[in-house]
C-alpha cells in the first residue's frame, strides 16, 4: 500500500512545534504513534514521540542539545529523551529494524537505518492506528498502512507480520480495544491465536502493566475480555477463563453466564463517577476486584431446591474467590498494596446483604483494611448494575450501608482504637503480652459497641473480670 497524505493538522505543545518546524536538519522529523492517534480522536495526550530520518544518533543529539536536557538512556534503541521544561519530555528516535533472535522481550537485535522509507519504518509498529505519522511542517497525516480508515471505522488491525515478533502486542491489543472501543479485525484475531503459546516468553511485569492499563484506562473493559477469549489468550489467565459457561440463576442474572456478567460489571464500573474521579491506584484496585469478584463461582455453583423450585446457587463463592484472586494477582506480580486492597473487596462483596447495624458496619470497616467501605460500595454498585436487562437501580441495602458508614464516619477509614497503650502506661502498666491482650480485648469490645469514648473504655476496663488485670492497674482503676 502506498503512503497517502491527508491535510490534517493536530495540536502539539508549542515548544515541540517550534523545534520541529524551525530547526534546520529536522525536515524529516515526524510525530508518530499514540500522540497522533489520540489527537485524531479528540483525546488529550501528554506523550509525544518523534521519529527522525536521515541522522545518526550522535548527529540527532547535537541538533537537540540547544533545546533542553538530553537523556541518552535509550541509546541502544536509538531513543533520546529531550526535556524542554519541568514536566515536558519528548522521545526522539531513529528509524530501525528489529529482528527476533531469541525468546522474551530482550530477544531482539536492533539496527538503525536512517535511509529507511516511511512505509518500511512504520511497518514494525504494532497496529495500523499507531502507525500514523504527522508532518508538522506540511501539516499532514501520512498513512502508509490504512490506519486512518481503521481509526474512523474503529478497527484494530495489525500493521504487518512483524507483529509476530513481540507477543506483548496481543495484550496491548486487549487494552487498546477496551480503551478506544475498537473491534479487532478477523485476521488480527487469527494471528493472535497463532502466537498464543508465546505468552510464556513474557515477563510477568510486562503482562501486569498491560492489565493495569486495562484496569485504569478502559472505556469498555468487556471488549478486552472478549478479545482475550476470542484469541485464546484467556487460557493464560485460568481464573478468568473458568468463568465462561458457568451458569447463573436467570431470575437474578438474566444477562447470561458468569463471564458475561463480569464483563457487564466491568463496563458498569467505568461508568461510575466514583471510579472516574478516583486516583489511578484506586481505579486499578476496584477494577481488578470486580474482575475477580466471582472467581469463586466455578467451584461453588450447583443446582439446589429452594422454596420448592430448583435454583442455580453459588454458596460462599465470595470466600472461595479470595485465594483465586490472590493467585491471579501474584502471577502478575501485582504490588502488595494493590493485593492487600483487592482481596477484602472480593471476600466481602456481598456484605450489603447483611443488616447494616452499627456493630456490623464497624466490623466490616475493620475487615476491609486497608480498603474502605466506600471502595467496597463502588465494587458492589458495579456488581449490582452488571445485570442487564434488570433495572440499573442500586439495592436499598447498599444505600443503607453507605448511609450507616457515613453516620459512623467510617466511609473512608477503619475504626481506630480508643484504649491505647499509652493509656495503660499512664496507669502504671508495663509493656508486654498482658498489655497486648488487654488492648485486643478492648478493641473487640469497642467494635461490639460496649463503649464509644475514653471514659467509657476505662469504665469497661474496670468491670472486666475475665481479664487478668495486674493488681497495680486494678488498684489505679479503683482509685480513679
Short mmCIF file of C-alpha atoms in Angstrom, two decimals:
data_model
loop_
_atom_site.label_atom_id
_atom_site.label_comp_id
_atom_site.label_asym_id
_atom_site.label_seq_id
_atom_site.Cartn_x
_atom_site.Cartn_y
_atom_site.Cartn_z
CA UNK A 1 0.00 0.00 0.00
CA UNK A 2 1.48 3.39 -0.97
CA UNK A 3 1.74 6.07 1.68
CA UNK A 4 -1.12 8.55 1.44
CA UNK A 5 -1.14 12.10 2.76
CA UNK A 6 -4.10 13.92 4.27
CA UNK A 7 -4.16 17.64 5.05
CA UNK A 8 -4.98 17.37 8.74
CA UNK A 9 -3.33 19.46 11.43
CA UNK A 10 -3.12 18.29 15.04
CA UNK A 11 -2.42 20.15 18.24
CA UNK A 12 1.17 19.96 19.52
CA UNK A 13 2.88 21.57 22.51
CA UNK A 14 4.21 24.95 21.38
CA UNK A 15 7.83 24.13 22.18
CA UNK A 16 7.72 20.87 20.24
CA UNK A 17 6.13 22.51 17.20
CA UNK A 18 8.79 25.25 17.28
CA UNK A 19 11.62 22.70 17.37
CA UNK A 20 10.20 20.55 14.58
CA UNK A 21 9.20 23.37 12.24
CA UNK A 22 12.13 25.75 12.58
CA UNK A 23 15.22 23.63 13.21
CA UNK A 24 17.42 23.06 10.13
CA UNK A 25 18.10 19.33 9.85
CA UNK A 26 14.73 18.24 11.21
CA UNK A 27 12.89 18.50 7.90
CA UNK A 28 12.24 14.75 8.05
CA UNK A 29 11.02 14.56 11.64
CA UNK A 30 7.53 13.14 12.19
CA UNK A 31 5.30 12.79 15.23
CA UNK A 32 4.31 9.12 15.49
CA UNK A 33 2.24 6.68 17.49
CA UNK A 34 -0.23 7.33 20.25
CA UNK A 35 0.11 11.11 20.17
CA UNK A 36 -1.20 11.17 16.59
CA UNK A 37 -3.91 8.61 17.28
CA UNK A 38 -5.20 10.42 20.36
CA UNK A 39 -5.20 13.81 18.67
CA UNK A 40 -7.24 12.45 15.76
CA UNK A 41 -9.94 11.04 18.05
CA UNK A 42 -10.03 14.15 20.23
CA UNK A 43 -8.29 12.82 23.31
CA UNK A 44 -5.80 14.77 25.35
CA UNK A 45 -2.26 13.45 25.03
CA UNK A 46 0.78 14.29 27.11
CA UNK A 47 3.23 11.90 25.45
CA UNK A 48 4.57 12.78 22.03
CA UNK A 49 7.11 10.63 20.17
CA UNK A 50 9.10 11.85 17.19
CA UNK A 51 10.88 9.71 14.60
CA UNK A 52 13.73 11.44 12.75
CA UNK A 53 15.06 10.24 9.39
CA UNK A 54 18.45 10.99 7.86
CA UNK A 55 20.50 11.24 11.07
CA UNK A 56 22.81 9.18 13.21
CA UNK A 57 22.29 9.02 16.96
CA UNK A 58 25.14 11.47 17.59
CA UNK A 59 24.06 14.00 14.99
CA UNK A 60 20.50 13.94 16.29
CA UNK A 61 21.80 14.58 19.80
CA UNK A 62 23.77 17.61 18.58
CA UNK A 63 20.67 19.02 16.91
CA UNK A 64 18.56 18.66 20.04
CA UNK A 65 21.11 19.77 22.63
CA UNK A 66 20.29 23.52 22.47
CA UNK A 67 16.65 22.92 23.37
CA UNK A 68 16.92 21.33 26.79
CA UNK A 69 18.28 18.44 28.81
CA UNK A 70 19.10 15.24 26.92
CA UNK A 71 18.76 11.76 28.39
CA UNK A 72 20.59 9.14 26.33
CA UNK A 73 19.41 6.17 28.39
CA UNK A 74 17.68 4.72 25.31
CA UNK A 75 20.78 4.77 23.12
CA UNK A 76 20.67 1.03 22.41
CA UNK A 77 17.17 1.55 20.95
CA UNK A 78 18.06 4.80 19.23
CA UNK A 79 15.98 6.94 21.61
CA UNK A 80 16.85 10.35 23.02
CA UNK A 81 14.64 11.93 25.66
CA UNK A 82 14.51 15.72 25.43
CA UNK A 83 13.21 17.65 28.44
CA UNK A 84 12.40 21.21 27.39
CA UNK A 85 10.99 22.26 30.75
CA UNK A 86 9.95 20.56 34.00
CA UNK A 87 7.25 18.02 33.25
CA UNK A 88 7.64 18.25 29.48
CA UNK A 89 9.69 15.45 27.89
CA UNK A 90 9.62 14.21 24.30
CA UNK A 91 11.08 11.00 22.87
CA UNK A 92 13.09 11.33 19.66
CA UNK A 93 14.00 8.09 17.93
CA UNK A 94 15.74 6.84 14.80
CA UNK A 95 14.12 4.51 12.25
CA UNK A 96 15.19 0.98 12.95
CA UNK A 97 14.82 -2.66 12.07
CA UNK A 98 14.05 -5.17 14.82
CA UNK A 99 14.99 -8.80 14.24
CA UNK A 100 13.88 -11.51 16.65
CA UNK A 101 16.89 -13.62 17.59
CA UNK A 102 15.66 -15.17 20.85
CA UNK A 103 12.75 -15.51 23.23
CA UNK A 104 11.39 -12.89 25.55
CA UNK A 105 11.21 -9.12 25.26
CA UNK A 106 15.01 -8.90 25.15
CA UNK A 107 15.34 -11.34 22.28
CA UNK A 108 15.67 -8.67 19.61
CA UNK A 109 18.53 -7.41 17.52
CA UNK A 110 18.13 -3.74 16.66
CA UNK A 111 19.81 -1.98 13.76
CA UNK A 112 19.37 1.67 12.83
CA UNK A 113 18.85 2.71 9.24
CA UNK A 114 18.30 6.45 8.66
CA UNK A 115 17.62 5.74 4.99
CA UNK A 116 14.52 3.59 5.59
CA UNK A 117 11.44 4.77 3.74
CA UNK A 118 8.36 5.69 5.74
CA UNK A 119 6.38 2.58 4.85
CA UNK A 120 9.11 0.20 5.97
CA UNK A 121 9.88 2.18 9.10
CA UNK A 122 6.25 2.22 10.26
CA UNK A 123 5.65 -1.44 9.36
CA UNK A 124 7.34 -2.51 12.61
CA UNK A 125 4.65 -0.74 14.67
CA UNK A 126 2.00 -2.93 16.26
CA UNK A 127 -1.33 -1.66 14.92
CA UNK A 128 -2.29 0.50 11.96
CA UNK A 129 -3.89 3.12 14.21
CA UNK A 130 -0.49 3.51 15.91
CA UNK A 131 1.47 3.66 12.64
CA UNK A 132 0.23 7.09 11.51
CA UNK A 133 2.75 9.90 11.04
CA UNK A 134 2.23 13.64 11.36
CA UNK A 135 4.40 16.05 9.35
CA UNK A 136 4.29 19.33 11.34
CA UNK A 137 5.85 21.38 8.55
CA UNK A 138 3.35 20.33 5.92
CA UNK A 139 0.58 19.85 8.50
CA UNK A 140 -0.27 16.48 7.01
CA UNK A 141 -1.07 12.99 8.23
CA UNK A 142 0.98 10.36 6.42
CA UNK A 143 -0.75 6.99 6.32
CA UNK A 144 1.18 4.02 4.92
CA UNK A 145 -0.97 1.16 6.26
CA UNK A 146 -4.60 2.25 6.20
CA UNK A 147 -4.59 3.40 9.81
CA UNK A 148 -6.75 6.46 9.20
CA UNK A 149 -9.59 4.39 7.73
CA UNK A 150 -9.25 1.85 10.54
CA UNK A 151 -9.41 4.63 13.12
CA UNK A 152 -12.55 6.08 11.52
CA UNK A 153 -14.18 2.62 11.47
CA UNK A 154 -12.88 1.81 14.96
CA UNK A 155 -10.99 -1.28 13.77
CA UNK A 156 -7.89 -2.70 15.44
CA UNK A 157 -5.68 -4.29 12.79
CA UNK A 158 -2.06 -5.42 12.98
CA UNK A 159 0.28 -3.44 10.74
CA UNK A 160 2.43 -6.24 9.33
CA UNK A 161 3.84 -9.68 10.04
CA UNK A 162 6.37 -8.01 12.32
CA UNK A 163 3.54 -8.34 14.85
CA UNK A 164 4.73 -11.92 15.40
CA UNK A 165 8.00 -10.73 16.90
CA UNK A 166 6.63 -9.42 20.20
CA UNK A 167 3.76 -11.36 21.82
CA UNK A 168 3.15 -8.47 24.22
CA UNK A 169 1.35 -6.81 21.32
CA UNK A 170 -1.59 -9.14 21.91
CA UNK A 171 -2.05 -7.80 25.43
CA UNK A 172 -1.61 -4.29 24.10
CA UNK A 173 -4.45 -5.14 21.75
CA UNK A 174 -6.51 -6.25 24.75
CA UNK A 175 -6.19 -2.88 26.45
CA UNK A 176 -6.45 -0.87 23.20
CA UNK A 177 -9.85 -2.34 22.26
CA UNK A 178 -11.00 -1.56 25.80
CA UNK A 179 -9.64 1.98 25.90
CA UNK A 180 -10.74 3.09 22.44
CA UNK A 181 -13.81 0.88 21.91
CA UNK A 182 -12.30 -0.85 18.88
CA UNK A 183 -13.33 -4.04 17.07
CA UNK A 184 -10.43 -6.36 16.21
CA UNK A 185 -10.06 -7.38 12.58
CA UNK A 186 -10.65 -11.12 12.00
CA UNK A 187 -7.17 -11.58 10.56
CA UNK A 188 -5.67 -9.98 13.67
CA UNK A 189 -7.67 -12.32 15.91
CA UNK A 190 -6.36 -15.28 13.92
CA UNK A 191 -2.75 -14.09 14.09
CA UNK A 192 -3.05 -13.62 17.86
CA UNK A 193 -4.37 -17.17 18.18
CA UNK A 194 -1.34 -18.47 16.31
CA UNK A 195 1.11 -16.90 18.73
CA UNK A 196 -0.82 -17.69 21.92
CA UNK A 197 1.82 -20.18 23.18
CA UNK A 198 4.45 -17.40 23.17
CA UNK A 199 2.79 -15.67 26.11
CA UNK A 200 5.10 -17.72 28.32
CA UNK A 201 8.04 -15.72 26.91
CA UNK A 202 6.79 -12.53 28.53
CA UNK A 203 7.98 -11.27 31.89
CA UNK A 204 5.12 -11.11 34.43
CA UNK A 205 5.81 -7.41 34.98
CA UNK A 206 5.11 -6.64 31.30
CA UNK A 207 1.86 -8.60 31.44
CA UNK A 208 0.90 -6.79 34.64
CA UNK A 209 1.50 -3.38 33.05
CA UNK A 210 -0.99 -4.12 30.26
CA UNK A 211 -3.58 -5.43 32.71
CA UNK A 212 -3.15 -2.30 34.83
CA UNK A 213 -3.67 -0.08 31.76
CA UNK A 214 -6.81 -2.07 31.03
CA UNK A 215 -7.92 -1.64 34.64
CA UNK A 216 -7.29 2.11 34.88
CA UNK A 217 -7.94 3.50 31.38
CA UNK A 218 -10.74 1.45 29.80
CA UNK A 219 -13.96 2.87 28.44
CA UNK A 220 -15.38 -0.58 27.56
CA UNK A 221 -13.34 -3.15 29.51
CA UNK A 222 -15.58 -6.04 28.45
CA UNK A 223 -14.18 -5.65 24.92
CA UNK A 224 -10.73 -6.56 26.20
CA UNK A 225 -12.04 -9.64 27.98
CA UNK A 226 -13.79 -10.80 24.81
CA UNK A 227 -10.58 -10.14 22.88
CA UNK A 228 -8.68 -12.45 25.23
CA UNK A 229 -11.36 -15.11 24.82
CA UNK A 230 -11.51 -14.83 21.01
CA UNK A 231 -7.71 -15.02 20.64
CA UNK A 232 -7.29 -17.94 23.06
CA UNK A 233 -5.04 -15.86 25.30
CA UNK A 234 -7.58 -16.10 28.10
CA UNK A 235 -6.25 -19.60 28.80
CA UNK A 236 -3.12 -17.97 30.24
CA UNK A 237 -5.38 -16.45 32.92
CA UNK A 238 -7.28 -19.54 34.13
CA UNK A 239 -9.21 -17.75 36.87
CA UNK A 240 -10.82 -15.58 34.18
CA UNK A 241 -11.15 -18.38 31.62
CA UNK A 242 -13.07 -20.58 34.03
CA UNK A 243 -15.84 -18.00 34.34
CA UNK A 244 -17.06 -18.90 30.85
CA UNK A 245 -20.15 -21.13 30.67
CA UNK A 246 -20.68 -21.10 34.45
CA UNK A 247 -24.48 -20.76 34.69
CA UNK A 248 -26.37 -18.32 36.88
CA UNK A 249 -29.96 -18.24 38.04
CA UNK A 250 -31.80 -16.39 35.22
CA UNK A 251 -34.15 -14.65 37.65
CA UNK A 252 -31.23 -12.82 39.27
CA UNK A 253 -28.84 -12.89 36.32
CA UNK A 254 -30.78 -12.68 33.05
CA UNK A 255 -27.65 -11.42 31.28
CA UNK A 256 -26.04 -14.86 30.99
CA UNK A 257 -23.12 -16.79 32.44
CA UNK A 258 -20.55 -15.54 34.92
CA UNK A 259 -18.12 -14.39 32.22
CA UNK A 260 -20.82 -12.29 30.56
CA UNK A 261 -21.85 -10.90 33.95
CA UNK A 262 -18.25 -9.99 34.77
CA UNK A 263 -17.92 -8.07 31.51
CA UNK A 264 -21.09 -6.11 32.26
CA UNK A 265 -19.84 -5.37 35.77
CA UNK A 266 -16.53 -4.04 34.43
CA UNK A 267 -18.41 -1.81 31.98
CA UNK A 268 -20.65 -0.61 34.82
CA UNK A 269 -17.56 0.21 36.87
CA UNK A 270 -16.12 2.66 34.34
CA UNK A 271 -19.46 4.48 34.21
CA UNK A 272 -19.46 5.17 37.95
CA UNK A 273 -18.48 8.76 38.88
CA UNK A 274 -16.54 7.44 41.88
CA UNK A 275 -14.28 5.37 39.58
CA UNK A 276 -13.88 8.17 37.06
CA UNK A 277 -12.64 10.69 39.62
CA UNK A 278 -10.51 8.25 41.64
CA UNK A 279 -6.72 8.14 41.63
CA UNK A 280 -5.05 5.55 39.40
CA UNK A 281 -4.30 3.09 42.20
CA UNK A 282 -7.94 3.05 43.27
CA UNK A 283 -9.18 2.61 39.70
CA UNK A 284 -6.84 -0.36 39.29
CA UNK A 285 -7.87 -1.82 42.66
CA UNK A 286 -11.61 -1.54 42.10
CA UNK A 287 -11.49 -2.82 38.52
CA UNK A 288 -9.37 -5.84 39.45
CA UNK A 289 -11.72 -6.51 42.37
CA UNK A 290 -14.80 -6.52 40.13
CA UNK A 291 -12.93 -8.69 37.62
CA UNK A 292 -12.20 -11.20 40.40
CA UNK A 293 -15.37 -10.87 42.48
CA UNK A 294 -16.90 -14.09 41.11
CA UNK A 295 -13.72 -16.14 40.71
CA UNK A 296 -15.18 -18.47 43.34
CA UNK A 297 -18.34 -19.32 41.37
CA UNK A 298 -16.91 -22.06 39.09
CA UNK A 299 -16.09 -24.20 42.13
CA UNK A 300 -19.24 -23.47 44.16
CA UNK A 301 -22.06 -23.31 41.61
CA UNK A 302 -24.68 -26.02 41.76
CA UNK A 303 -28.41 -26.59 41.47
CA UNK A 304 -30.38 -26.74 44.68
CA UNK A 305 -34.05 -26.99 45.65
CA UNK A 306 -35.10 -23.80 47.39
CA UNK A 307 -38.68 -22.95 48.31
CA UNK A 308 -39.97 -25.71 46.08
CA UNK A 309 -38.03 -24.59 43.00
CA UNK A 310 -34.70 -25.65 41.54
CA UNK A 311 -32.27 -22.78 41.71
CA UNK A 312 -28.71 -22.21 40.49
CA UNK A 313 -26.76 -21.14 43.55
CA UNK A 314 -23.12 -20.42 44.42
CA UNK A 315 -22.94 -20.53 48.23
CA UNK A 316 -19.88 -18.94 49.82
CA UNK A 317 -18.38 -18.11 46.43
CA UNK A 318 -17.11 -14.80 47.80
CA UNK A 319 -14.87 -16.56 50.34
CA UNK A 320 -13.75 -19.12 47.73
CA UNK A 321 -12.77 -16.30 45.39
CA UNK A 322 -10.23 -14.75 47.75
CA UNK A 323 -7.43 -17.31 47.26
CA UNK A 324 -8.06 -17.40 43.49
CA UNK A 325 -7.82 -13.62 43.28
CA UNK A 326 -4.58 -13.78 45.23
CA UNK A 327 -3.14 -16.38 42.84
CA UNK A 328 -4.14 -14.30 39.82
CA UNK A 329 -2.56 -11.13 41.24
CA UNK A 330 0.60 -12.86 42.42
CA UNK A 331 1.09 -14.37 38.96
CA UNK A 332 1.03 -10.80 37.62
CA UNK A 333 3.44 -9.73 40.38
CA UNK A 334 0.96 -7.07 41.41
CA UNK A 335 2.29 -4.76 44.15
CA UNK A 336 1.48 -5.86 47.69
CA UNK A 337 -0.51 -2.71 48.41
CA UNK A 338 -2.85 -3.46 45.49
CA UNK A 339 -3.24 -7.12 46.52
CA UNK A 340 -3.99 -6.08 50.10
CA UNK A 341 -6.82 -3.84 48.88
CA UNK A 342 -8.33 -6.21 46.28
CA UNK A 343 -8.67 -9.34 48.42
CA UNK A 344 -11.01 -7.98 51.13
CA UNK A 345 -13.18 -6.45 48.41
CA UNK A 346 -13.60 -9.85 46.75
CA UNK A 347 -14.27 -11.67 50.02
CA UNK A 348 -16.79 -9.09 51.27
CA UNK A 349 -18.57 -8.12 48.06
CA UNK A 350 -21.94 -9.40 49.36
CA UNK A 351 -21.69 -7.58 52.71
CA UNK A 352 -24.60 -5.31 51.81
CA UNK A 353 -26.93 -8.31 52.08
CA UNK A 354 -26.44 -8.25 55.87
CA UNK A 355 -28.24 -5.81 58.16
CA UNK A 356 -26.30 -2.55 58.46
CA UNK A 357 -26.20 -2.31 62.24
CA UNK A 358 -23.59 -0.17 63.98
CA UNK A 359 -21.77 -3.29 65.09
CA UNK A 360 -21.82 -4.89 61.61
CA UNK A 361 -20.54 -1.74 59.93
CA UNK A 362 -17.74 -1.25 62.44
CA UNK A 363 -16.60 -4.83 61.96
CA UNK A 364 -16.89 -4.59 58.17
CA UNK A 365 -14.75 -1.44 58.08
CA UNK A 366 -12.16 -3.23 60.21
CA UNK A 367 -12.14 -6.34 57.97
CA UNK A 368 -11.66 -4.29 54.81
CA UNK A 369 -8.40 -2.64 55.87
CA UNK A 370 -6.52 -1.15 54.05
CA UNK A 371 -9.53 -0.75 51.73
CA UNK A 372 -12.62 1.15 52.86
CA UNK A 373 -16.39 0.81 52.89
CA UNK A 374 -16.60 3.50 50.21
CA UNK A 375 -14.38 1.40 47.92
CA UNK A 376 -16.48 -1.69 48.69
CA UNK A 377 -19.65 0.24 47.82
CA UNK A 378 -18.16 1.12 44.42
CA UNK A 379 -17.45 -2.56 43.73
CA UNK A 380 -20.88 -3.66 44.97
CA UNK A 381 -22.56 -0.98 42.83
CA UNK A 382 -20.79 -2.27 39.72
CA UNK A 383 -21.84 -5.82 40.63
CA UNK A 384 -25.48 -4.82 41.05
CA UNK A 385 -25.55 -2.77 37.83
CA UNK A 386 -23.93 -5.50 35.73
CA UNK A 387 -27.14 -7.45 35.19
CA UNK A 388 -28.97 -6.11 32.13
CA UNK A 389 -31.82 -6.07 31.34
CA UNK A 390 -32.57 -5.80 35.06
CA UNK A 391 -33.19 -2.15 36.04
CA UNK A 392 -30.00 -0.20 36.73
CA UNK A 393 -31.01 0.61 40.29
CA UNK A 394 -28.88 0.20 43.40
CA UNK A 395 -30.49 -2.01 46.07
CA UNK A 396 -31.70 -0.30 49.22
CA UNK A 397 -29.36 -2.47 51.30
CA UNK A 398 -26.35 -0.87 49.61
CA UNK A 399 -27.79 2.61 50.10
CA UNK A 400 -28.37 1.80 53.78
CA UNK A 401 -24.82 0.52 54.24
CA UNK A 402 -23.34 3.67 52.74
CA UNK A 403 -25.58 5.85 54.93
CA UNK A 404 -24.73 3.97 58.13
CA UNK A 405 -21.00 4.17 57.36
CA UNK A 406 -21.44 7.93 56.93
CA UNK A 407 -23.19 8.25 60.29
CA UNK A 408 -20.32 6.41 61.96
CA UNK A 409 -17.67 8.33 59.97
CA UNK A 410 -16.37 5.03 58.63
CA UNK A 411 -16.81 5.53 54.86
CA UNK A 412 -13.13 6.22 54.28
CA UNK A 413 -11.38 4.67 57.28
CA UNK A 414 -11.42 1.77 59.68
CA UNK A 415 -12.26 2.21 63.38
CA UNK A 416 -9.35 3.41 65.46
CA UNK A 417 -8.74 2.01 68.92
CA UNK A 418 -9.97 4.19 71.76
CA UNK A 419 -7.99 2.50 74.54
CA UNK A 420 -4.31 2.68 73.60
CA UNK A 421 -1.04 1.50 75.03
CA UNK A 422 -0.16 4.99 76.26
CA UNK A 423 -3.30 5.00 78.40
CA UNK A 424 -2.24 1.77 80.11
CA UNK A 425 1.30 3.07 80.54
CA UNK A 426 -0.11 6.15 82.25
CA UNK A 427 -1.92 3.83 84.66
CA UNK A 428 1.39 2.22 85.60
CA UNK A 429 1.23 -0.92 83.46
CA UNK A 430 4.40 -2.22 81.84
CA UNK A 431 4.60 -3.15 78.15
CA UNK A 432 4.30 -6.84 77.33
CA UNK A 433 1.95 -9.65 76.39
CA UNK A 434 -0.52 -8.71 79.11
CA UNK A 435 -0.88 -5.22 77.68
CA UNK A 436 -1.36 -6.62 74.17
CA UNK A 437 -4.11 -8.96 75.39
CA UNK A 438 -5.93 -6.15 77.18
CA UNK A 439 -5.76 -3.86 74.14
CA UNK A 440 -7.05 -6.62 71.88
CA UNK A 441 -9.99 -7.34 74.19
CA UNK A 442 -10.72 -3.62 74.48
CA UNK A 443 -10.80 -3.16 70.72
CA UNK A 444 -13.15 -6.14 70.32
CA UNK A 445 -15.44 -4.62 72.95
CA UNK A 446 -15.30 -1.28 71.14
CA UNK A 447 -16.34 -2.94 67.86
CA UNK A 448 -19.22 -4.60 69.72
CA UNK A 449 -20.34 -1.15 70.88
CA UNK A 450 -19.65 -1.62 74.59
CA UNK A 451 -18.07 1.83 74.80
CA UNK A 452 -17.62 4.82 72.49
CA UNK A 453 -15.16 7.11 74.27
CA UNK A 454 -12.17 7.07 76.60
CA UNK A 455 -14.08 7.38 79.87
CA UNK A 456 -16.32 4.55 78.69
CA UNK A 457 -13.24 2.46 77.90
CA UNK A 458 -11.92 2.95 81.45
CA UNK A 459 -15.30 2.02 82.92
CA UNK A 460 -15.35 -1.08 80.74
CA UNK A 461 -11.82 -1.99 81.82
CA UNK A 462 -12.69 -1.54 85.48
CA UNK A 463 -15.50 -4.09 85.45
CA UNK A 464 -13.69 -6.78 83.48
CA UNK A 465 -13.47 -9.98 85.46
CA UNK A 466 -12.38 -12.30 82.67
CA UNK A 467 -9.23 -10.27 82.01
CA UNK A 468 -6.42 -10.85 84.48
CA UNK A 469 -5.55 -7.24 85.23
CA UNK A 470 -2.32 -6.64 87.16
CA UNK A 471 -3.11 -5.71 90.73
CA UNK A 472 -1.49 -2.27 90.43
CA UNK A 473 -3.58 -1.48 87.37
CA UNK A 474 -6.83 -2.60 89.06
CA UNK A 475 -5.91 -0.53 92.07
CA UNK A 476 -5.42 2.61 89.97
CA UNK A 477 -8.72 2.00 88.21
CA UNK A 478 -10.49 1.63 91.54
CA UNK A 479 -8.93 4.86 92.77
CA UNK A 480 -9.92 6.66 89.56
#
